[in-house]
PDB file of C-alpha atoms in Angstrom:
ATOM      1  CA  UNK A 947      15.719  -5.907 -43.966  1.00  0.00           C
ATOM      2  CA  UNK A 948      16.942  -9.493 -43.371  1.00  0.00           C
ATOM      3  CA  UNK A 949      18.115  -8.442 -39.542  1.00  0.00           C
ATOM      4  CA  UNK A 950      14.291  -6.731 -39.502  1.00  0.00           C
ATOM      5  CA  UNK A 951      12.931  -9.857 -39.993  1.00  0.00           C
ATOM      6  CA  UNK A 952      14.634 -11.938 -37.576  1.00  0.00           C
ATOM      7  CA  UNK A 953      13.591  -9.388 -34.971  1.00  0.00           C
ATOM      8  CA  UNK A 954      10.122  -9.288 -35.787  1.00  0.00           C
ATOM      9  CA  UNK A 955      10.375 -13.233 -36.335  1.00  0.00           C
ATOM     10  CA  UNK A 956      12.314 -13.554 -32.501  1.00  0.00           C
ATOM     11  CA  UNK A 957       9.604 -10.608 -30.497  1.00  0.00           C
ATOM     12  CA  UNK A 958       6.843 -13.189 -31.919  1.00  0.00           C
ATOM     13  CA  UNK A 959       8.527 -16.417 -30.391  1.00  0.00           C
ATOM     14  CA  UNK A 960       9.266 -14.431 -27.536  1.00  0.00           C
ATOM     15  CA  UNK A 961       5.321 -13.452 -26.373  1.00  0.00           C
ATOM     16  CA  UNK A 962       3.951 -17.146 -28.091  1.00  0.00           C
ATOM     17  CA  UNK A 963       6.496 -18.377 -25.691  1.00  0.00           C
ATOM     18  CA  UNK A 964       5.503 -16.139 -23.114  1.00  0.00           C
ATOM     19  CA  UNK A 965       1.653 -17.262 -23.460  1.00  0.00           C
ATOM     20  CA  UNK A 966       2.399 -21.374 -23.591  1.00  0.00           C
ATOM     21  CA  UNK A 967       4.844 -21.824 -20.566  1.00  0.00           C
ATOM     22  CA  UNK A 968       4.130 -18.513 -18.209  1.00  0.00           C
ATOM     23  CA  UNK A 969       6.073 -17.920 -15.605  1.00  0.00           C
ATOM     24  CA  UNK A 970       4.977 -19.757 -12.236  1.00  0.00           C
ATOM     25  CA  UNK A 971       3.834 -16.883 -10.260  1.00  0.00           C
ATOM     26  CA  UNK A 972       1.491 -16.968  -7.853  1.00  0.00           C
ATOM     27  CA  UNK A 973       0.087 -13.470  -6.093  1.00  0.00           C
ATOM     28  CA  UNK A 974      -2.176 -11.885  -4.330  1.00  0.00           C
ATOM     29  CA  UNK A 975      -3.598  -7.815  -4.058  1.00  0.00           C
ATOM     30  CA  UNK A 976      -5.762  -6.991  -1.576  1.00  0.00           C
ATOM     31  CA  UNK A 977      -7.248  -4.061   0.288  1.00  0.00           C
ATOM     32  CA  UNK A 978      -7.996  -4.041   4.158  1.00  0.00           C
ATOM     33  CA  UNK A 979      -9.269  -2.143   6.609  1.00  0.00           C
ATOM     34  CA  UNK A 980      -7.785  -3.198   9.854  1.00  0.00           C
ATOM     35  CA  UNK A 981     -10.337  -1.828  12.730  1.00  0.00           C
ATOM     36  CA  UNK A 982      -8.734  -0.643  16.400  1.00  0.00           C
ATOM     37  CA  UNK A 983      -6.717  -3.601  18.564  1.00  0.00           C
ATOM     38  CA  UNK A 984      -7.195  -5.520  15.736  1.00  0.00           C
ATOM     39  CA  UNK A 985      -4.616  -8.353  14.307  1.00  0.00           C
ATOM     40  CA  UNK A 986      -5.369  -9.450  10.951  1.00  0.00           C
ATOM     41  CA  UNK A 987      -3.588 -12.747   9.165  1.00  0.00           C
ATOM     42  CA  UNK A 988      -2.712 -13.605   5.886  1.00  0.00           C
ATOM     43  CA  UNK A 989      -1.270 -16.577   4.178  1.00  0.00           C
ATOM     44  CA  UNK A 990       0.366 -17.906   1.374  1.00  0.00           C
ATOM     45  CA  UNK A 991       2.161 -21.461   0.234  1.00  0.00           C
ATOM     46  CA  UNK A 992       5.530 -22.186  -0.796  1.00  0.00           C
ATOM     47  CA  UNK A 993       5.745 -25.273  -2.523  1.00  0.00           C
ATOM     48  CA  UNK A 994       9.081 -25.486  -2.277  1.00  0.00           C
ATOM     49  CA  UNK A 995      12.656 -23.927  -0.738  1.00  0.00           C
ATOM     50  CA  UNK A 996      14.112 -21.780  -2.847  1.00  0.00           C
ATOM     51  CA  UNK A 997      11.053 -19.944  -3.731  1.00  0.00           C
ATOM     52  CA  UNK A 998      10.969 -16.296  -3.727  1.00  0.00           C
ATOM     53  CA  UNK A 999       8.407 -14.267  -1.351  1.00  0.00           C
ATOM     54  CA  UNK A1000       7.892 -10.388  -2.273  1.00  0.00           C
ATOM     55  CA  UNK A1001       5.658  -8.443   0.066  1.00  0.00           C
ATOM     56  CA  UNK A1002       4.620  -5.051  -0.279  1.00  0.00           C
ATOM     57  CA  UNK A1003       1.785  -2.918   1.771  1.00  0.00           C
ATOM     58  CA  UNK A1004       1.067   0.518   2.402  1.00  0.00           C
ATOM     59  CA  UNK A1005      -1.128   1.998   4.663  1.00  0.00           C
ATOM     60  CA  UNK A1006      -3.885   4.663   2.636  1.00  0.00           C
ATOM     61  CA  UNK A1007      -5.516   5.981   5.451  1.00  0.00           C
ATOM     62  CA  UNK A1008      -5.902   6.156   9.087  1.00  0.00           C
ATOM     63  CA  UNK A1009      -4.326   7.668  12.275  1.00  0.00           C
ATOM     64  CA  UNK A1010      -0.656   8.013  11.924  1.00  0.00           C
ATOM     65  CA  UNK A1011      -0.263   6.109   8.517  1.00  0.00           C
ATOM     66  CA  UNK A1012       1.301   3.830  10.558  1.00  0.00           C
ATOM     67  CA  UNK A1013       0.696  -0.076  11.269  1.00  0.00           C
ATOM     68  CA  UNK A1014       2.623  -2.571  12.587  1.00  0.00           C
ATOM     69  CA  UNK A1015       3.618  -6.521  11.138  1.00  0.00           C
ATOM     70  CA  UNK A1016       5.101  -9.479  10.783  1.00  0.00           C
ATOM     71  CA  UNK A1017       5.903 -11.837   9.083  1.00  0.00           C
ATOM     72  CA  UNK A1018       6.357 -15.864   9.764  1.00  0.00           C
ATOM     73  CA  UNK A1019       7.746 -18.611   8.277  1.00  0.00           C
ATOM     74  CA  UNK A1020       5.908 -22.879   8.445  1.00  0.00           C
ATOM     75  CA  UNK A1021       8.564 -22.905  11.927  1.00  0.00           C
ATOM     76  CA  UNK A1022       6.774 -20.118  13.596  1.00  0.00           C
ATOM     77  CA  UNK A1023       9.831 -18.701  13.112  1.00  0.00           C
ATOM     78  CA  UNK A1024       9.936 -14.647  12.221  1.00  0.00           C
ATOM     79  CA  UNK A1025      11.100 -13.527   9.316  1.00  0.00           C
ATOM     80  CA  UNK A1026      11.011  -9.504   9.221  1.00  0.00           C
ATOM     81  CA  UNK A1027       8.615  -7.550  11.227  1.00  0.00           C
ATOM     82  CA  UNK A1028       8.278  -3.995  12.304  1.00  0.00           C
ATOM     83  CA  UNK A1029       6.635  -1.285  14.669  1.00  0.00           C
ATOM     84  CA  UNK A1030       4.653   1.507  13.315  1.00  0.00           C
ATOM     85  CA  UNK A1031       5.415   1.151   9.961  1.00  0.00           C
ATOM     86  CA  UNK A1032       3.692   3.661   7.129  1.00  0.00           C
ATOM     87  CA  UNK A1033       4.333   1.080   3.804  1.00  0.00           C
ATOM     88  CA  UNK A1034       7.331  -1.060   3.314  1.00  0.00           C
ATOM     89  CA  UNK A1035       8.870  -3.902   0.155  1.00  0.00           C
ATOM     90  CA  UNK A1036      10.726  -6.595   1.116  1.00  0.00           C
ATOM     91  CA  UNK A1037      11.402  -9.671  -0.917  1.00  0.00           C
ATOM     92  CA  UNK A1038      12.911 -13.052   0.900  1.00  0.00           C
ATOM     93  CA  UNK A1039      13.780 -16.581  -0.047  1.00  0.00           C
ATOM     94  CA  UNK A1040      11.532 -18.935   1.368  1.00  0.00           C
ATOM     95  CA  UNK A1041      13.202 -21.820   2.775  1.00  0.00           C
ATOM     96  CA  UNK A1042      11.396 -24.320   4.049  1.00  0.00           C
ATOM     97  CA  UNK A1043       8.027 -25.620   2.727  1.00  0.00           C
ATOM     98  CA  UNK A1044       4.535 -24.624   3.568  1.00  0.00           C
ATOM     99  CA  UNK A1045       2.330 -21.898   4.768  1.00  0.00           C
ATOM    100  CA  UNK A1046       3.862 -18.559   5.730  1.00  0.00           C
ATOM    101  CA  UNK A1047       1.597 -15.808   7.749  1.00  0.00           C
ATOM    102  CA  UNK A1048       1.267 -12.663   6.702  1.00  0.00           C
ATOM    103  CA  UNK A1049      -0.339 -10.498   9.939  1.00  0.00           C
ATOM    104  CA  UNK A1050      -0.950  -6.973  10.836  1.00  0.00           C
ATOM    105  CA  UNK A1051      -1.448  -5.282  14.160  1.00  0.00           C
ATOM    106  CA  UNK A1052      -3.403  -2.247  15.150  1.00  0.00           C
ATOM    107  CA  UNK A1053      -2.998  -2.822  18.673  1.00  0.00           C
ATOM    108  CA  UNK A1054      -1.513   0.789  19.156  1.00  0.00           C
ATOM    109  CA  UNK A1055      -4.547   2.625  17.966  1.00  0.00           C
ATOM    110  CA  UNK A1056      -8.192   2.725  20.264  1.00  0.00           C
ATOM    111  CA  UNK A1057     -10.134   3.693  17.979  1.00  0.00           C
ATOM    112  CA  UNK A1058      -8.633   4.683  13.945  1.00  0.00           C
ATOM    113  CA  UNK A1059      -9.207   2.374  11.529  1.00  0.00           C
ATOM    114  CA  UNK A1060      -6.267   1.831   9.590  1.00  0.00           C
ATOM    115  CA  UNK A1061      -6.762   0.981   5.638  1.00  0.00           C
ATOM    116  CA  UNK A1062      -3.986  -1.264   4.221  1.00  0.00           C
ATOM    117  CA  UNK A1063      -2.944  -2.096   0.672  1.00  0.00           C
ATOM    118  CA  UNK A1064      -0.658  -4.681   0.277  1.00  0.00           C
ATOM    119  CA  UNK A1065       0.584  -7.117  -2.238  1.00  0.00           C
ATOM    120  CA  UNK A1066       2.232 -10.992  -1.327  1.00  0.00           C
ATOM    121  CA  UNK A1067       3.163 -12.846  -4.620  1.00  0.00           C
ATOM    122  CA  UNK A1068       5.396 -16.093  -4.308  1.00  0.00           C
ATOM    123  CA  UNK A1069       8.152 -16.712  -7.887  1.00  0.00           C
ATOM    124  CA  UNK A1070       9.912 -19.800  -8.758  1.00  0.00           C
ATOM    125  CA  UNK A1071      10.465 -18.351 -12.420  1.00  0.00           C
ATOM    126  CA  UNK A1072      12.891 -20.456 -14.411  1.00  0.00           C
ATOM    127  CA  UNK A1073      14.234 -18.969 -17.028  1.00  0.00           C
ATOM    128  CA  UNK A1074      12.964 -20.835 -20.382  1.00  0.00           C
ATOM    129  CA  UNK A1075      14.535 -21.906 -23.127  1.00  0.00           C
ATOM    130  CA  UNK A1076      13.325 -20.423 -26.645  1.00  0.00           C
ATOM    131  CA  UNK A1077      12.176 -22.795 -29.707  1.00  0.00           C
ATOM    132  CA  UNK A1078      15.895 -22.997 -32.499  1.00  0.00           C
ATOM    133  CA  UNK A1079      14.111 -20.800 -35.220  1.00  0.00           C
ATOM    134  CA  UNK A1080      15.996 -20.591 -39.128  1.00  0.00           C
ATOM    135  CA  UNK A1081      17.550 -17.598 -39.658  1.00  0.00           C
ATOM    136  CA  UNK A1082      18.088 -16.533 -35.689  1.00  0.00           C
ATOM    137  CA  UNK A1083      21.771 -16.810 -34.325  1.00  0.00           C
ATOM    138  CA  UNK A1084      21.773 -17.760 -30.737  1.00  0.00           C
ATOM    139  CA  UNK A1085      23.333 -14.213 -29.944  1.00  0.00           C
ATOM    140  CA  UNK A1086      20.144 -12.455 -31.366  1.00  0.00           C
ATOM    141  CA  UNK A1087      18.266 -14.744 -29.382  1.00  0.00           C
ATOM    142  CA  UNK A1088      20.344 -13.999 -26.215  1.00  0.00           C
ATOM    143  CA  UNK A1089      20.275 -10.395 -26.597  1.00  0.00           C
ATOM    144  CA  UNK A1090      16.156 -10.540 -27.295  1.00  0.00           C
ATOM    145  CA  UNK A1091      16.127 -12.340 -23.963  1.00  0.00           C
ATOM    146  CA  UNK A1092      18.385  -9.473 -22.167  1.00  0.00           C
ATOM    147  CA  UNK A1093      16.446  -6.860 -23.335  1.00  0.00           C
ATOM    148  CA  UNK A1094      12.918  -8.426 -22.452  1.00  0.00           C
ATOM    149  CA  UNK A1095      14.197  -8.907 -19.026  1.00  0.00           C
ATOM    150  CA  UNK A1096      15.586  -5.269 -18.913  1.00  0.00           C
ATOM    151  CA  UNK A1097      12.395  -4.676 -19.910  1.00  0.00           C
ATOM    152  CA  UNK A1098      10.332  -6.631 -17.188  1.00  0.00           C
ATOM    153  CA  UNK A1099      12.517  -4.835 -15.120  1.00  0.00           C
ATOM    154  CA  UNK A1100      11.409  -1.163 -16.146  1.00  0.00           C
ATOM    155  CA  UNK A1101       7.685  -2.083 -15.704  1.00  0.00           C
ATOM    156  CA  UNK A1102       8.429  -3.161 -12.444  1.00  0.00           C
ATOM    157  CA  UNK A1103       9.915  -0.206 -11.244  1.00  0.00           C
ATOM    158  CA  UNK A1104       7.149   1.846 -13.060  1.00  0.00           C
ATOM    159  CA  UNK A1105       4.507  -0.607 -11.135  1.00  0.00           C
ATOM    160  CA  UNK A1106       6.036   0.561  -7.802  1.00  0.00           C
ATOM    161  CA  UNK A1107       6.404   3.894  -8.387  1.00  0.00           C
ATOM    162  CA  UNK A1108       2.945   4.037  -9.580  1.00  0.00           C
ATOM    163  CA  UNK A1109       1.896   1.991  -6.206  1.00  0.00           C
ATOM    164  CA  UNK A1110       3.812   4.999  -4.089  1.00  0.00           C
ATOM    165  CA  UNK A1111       2.116   7.835  -5.810  1.00  0.00           C
ATOM    166  CA  UNK A1112      -1.709   6.074  -5.381  1.00  0.00           C
ATOM    167  CA  UNK A1113       0.104   6.076  -1.600  1.00  0.00           C
ATOM    168  CA  UNK A1114       0.866  10.203  -1.369  1.00  0.00           C
ATOM    169  CA  UNK A1115      -1.815  10.592  -3.430  1.00  0.00           C
ATOM    170  CA  UNK A1116      -4.225   8.996  -0.555  1.00  0.00           C
ATOM    171  CA  UNK A1117      -2.942  10.040   2.615  1.00  0.00           C
ATOM    172  CA  UNK A1118      -2.631  13.738   0.947  1.00  0.00           C
ATOM    173  CA  UNK A1119      -6.617  13.276   0.039  1.00  0.00           C
ATOM    174  CA  UNK A1120      -6.919  11.826   3.654  1.00  0.00           C
ATOM    175  CA  UNK A1121      -4.565  15.115   5.474  1.00  0.00           C
ATOM    176  CA  UNK A1122      -6.665  17.263   3.422  1.00  0.00           C
ATOM    177  CA  UNK A1123      -9.978  16.084   4.476  1.00  0.00           C
ATOM    178  CA  UNK A1124      -9.228  15.586   7.928  1.00  0.00           C
ATOM    179  CA  UNK A1125      -8.204  19.474   8.176  1.00  0.00           C
ATOM    180  CA  UNK A1126     -11.525  20.409   6.617  1.00  0.00           C
ATOM    181  CA  UNK A1127     -13.568  18.791   9.162  1.00  0.00           C
ATOM    182  CA  UNK A1128     -11.552  20.326  11.517  1.00  0.00           C
ATOM    183  CA  UNK A1129     -11.614  23.593   9.913  1.00  0.00           C
ATOM    184  CA  UNK A1130     -15.629  23.358   9.918  1.00  0.00           C
ATOM    185  CA  UNK A1131     -16.033  21.926  13.510  1.00  0.00           C
ATOM    186  CA  UNK A1132     -13.668  25.539  14.206  1.00  0.00           C
ATOM    187  CA  UNK A1133     -15.613  27.578  12.689  1.00  0.00           C
ATOM    188  CA  UNK A1134     -18.887  26.021  14.242  1.00  0.00           C
ATOM    189  CA  UNK A1135     -17.338  26.361  18.170  1.00  0.00           C
ATOM    190  CA  UNK A1136     -16.273  30.010  16.866  1.00  0.00           C
ATOM    191  CA  UNK A1137     -19.806  31.203  15.846  1.00  0.00           C
ATOM    192  CA  UNK A1138     -21.182  29.048  19.097  1.00  0.00           C
ATOM    193  CA  UNK A1139     -18.571  31.265  20.816  1.00  0.00           C
ATOM    194  CA  UNK A1140     -19.483  34.692  19.005  1.00  0.00           C
ATOM    195  CA  UNK A1141     -23.637  33.831  19.946  1.00  0.00           C
ATOM    196  CA  UNK A1142     -23.077  33.542  23.414  1.00  0.00           C
ATOM    197  CA  UNK A1143     -20.863  36.656  23.924  1.00  0.00           C
ATOM    198  CA  UNK A1144     -23.109  37.959  22.519  1.00  0.00           C
ATOM    199  CA  UNK A1145     -26.325  36.859  24.508  1.00  0.00           C
ATOM    200  CA  UNK A1146     -24.153  37.366  27.520  1.00  0.00           C
ATOM    201  CA  UNK A1147     -23.956  40.642  26.737  1.00  0.00           C
ATOM    202  CA  UNK A1148     -27.282  41.352  26.279  1.00  0.00           C
ATOM    203  CA  UNK A1149     -27.812  39.739  29.043  1.00  0.00           C
ATOM    204  CA  UNK A1150     -25.662  41.738  31.514  1.00  0.00           C
ATOM    205  CA  UNK A1151     -26.805  45.109  29.333  1.00  0.00           C
ATOM    206  CA  UNK A1152     -30.354  44.711  30.309  1.00  0.00           C
ATOM    207  CA  UNK A1153     -29.710  43.266  34.060  1.00  0.00           C
ATOM    208  CA  UNK A1154     -27.465  46.485  34.532  1.00  0.00           C
ATOM    209  CA  UNK A1155     -30.093  48.648  33.573  1.00  0.00           C
ATOM    210  CA  UNK A1156     -32.597  47.088  35.030  1.00  0.00           C
ATOM    211  CA  UNK A1157     -30.884  47.549  38.072  1.00  0.00           C
ATOM    212  CA  UNK A1158     -30.144  51.597  37.570  1.00  0.00           C
ATOM    213  CA  UNK A1159     -34.169  51.781  36.359  1.00  0.00           C
ATOM    214  CA  UNK A1160     -34.724  50.224  40.643  1.00  0.00           C
ATOM    215  CA  UNK A1161     -32.475  52.745  41.731  1.00  0.00           C
ATOM    216  CA  UNK A1162     -33.313  55.627  41.001  1.00  0.00           C
ATOM    217  CA  UNK A1163     -37.432  54.571  41.600  1.00  0.00           C
TER     218      UNK A1163
END
């Protein structure tokens, strides 16, 4: 019973510390419609060397669901880049203080717009120490910290999985919508061809009988 009370008290202390001493994290989650032949850039600032930069993107709709991207550091050097990628999930270390640019290019498309869902986050998370508490041993504290870290990793995995399924759902919906439009216009064209052929047949038959009557006369 005493262990359960100590564990519950430790959970309360951890939650309190997370609220009072939040981790240093800056993030941006956006959805942007990249027009044809457009180059769109977004920026994030790293305050000090060694910060972790997470970059995630996924093309939701448009064309073949692919886009060119490039990440540049404050010196103008390329950190990561790719051509005709559908989605990406990268983490790299910001070795220099300054502004990092994240650019999407839709130069390969002449008319198709690309809807891109992306997220940029810069994180520098020092491991906080819990204040000492009566009845809680250092081993229990360490075990609780490891459990919290595993839980955080699991939640991050769940979040990535949800984004993946969201991307698949949007792409499948776009494919179904495109297929429906193609079937609709094909049916319209087929109906127009049938009507046109019927009109031609009527005209040919009418012309044939008119010629026959004139021959008998």
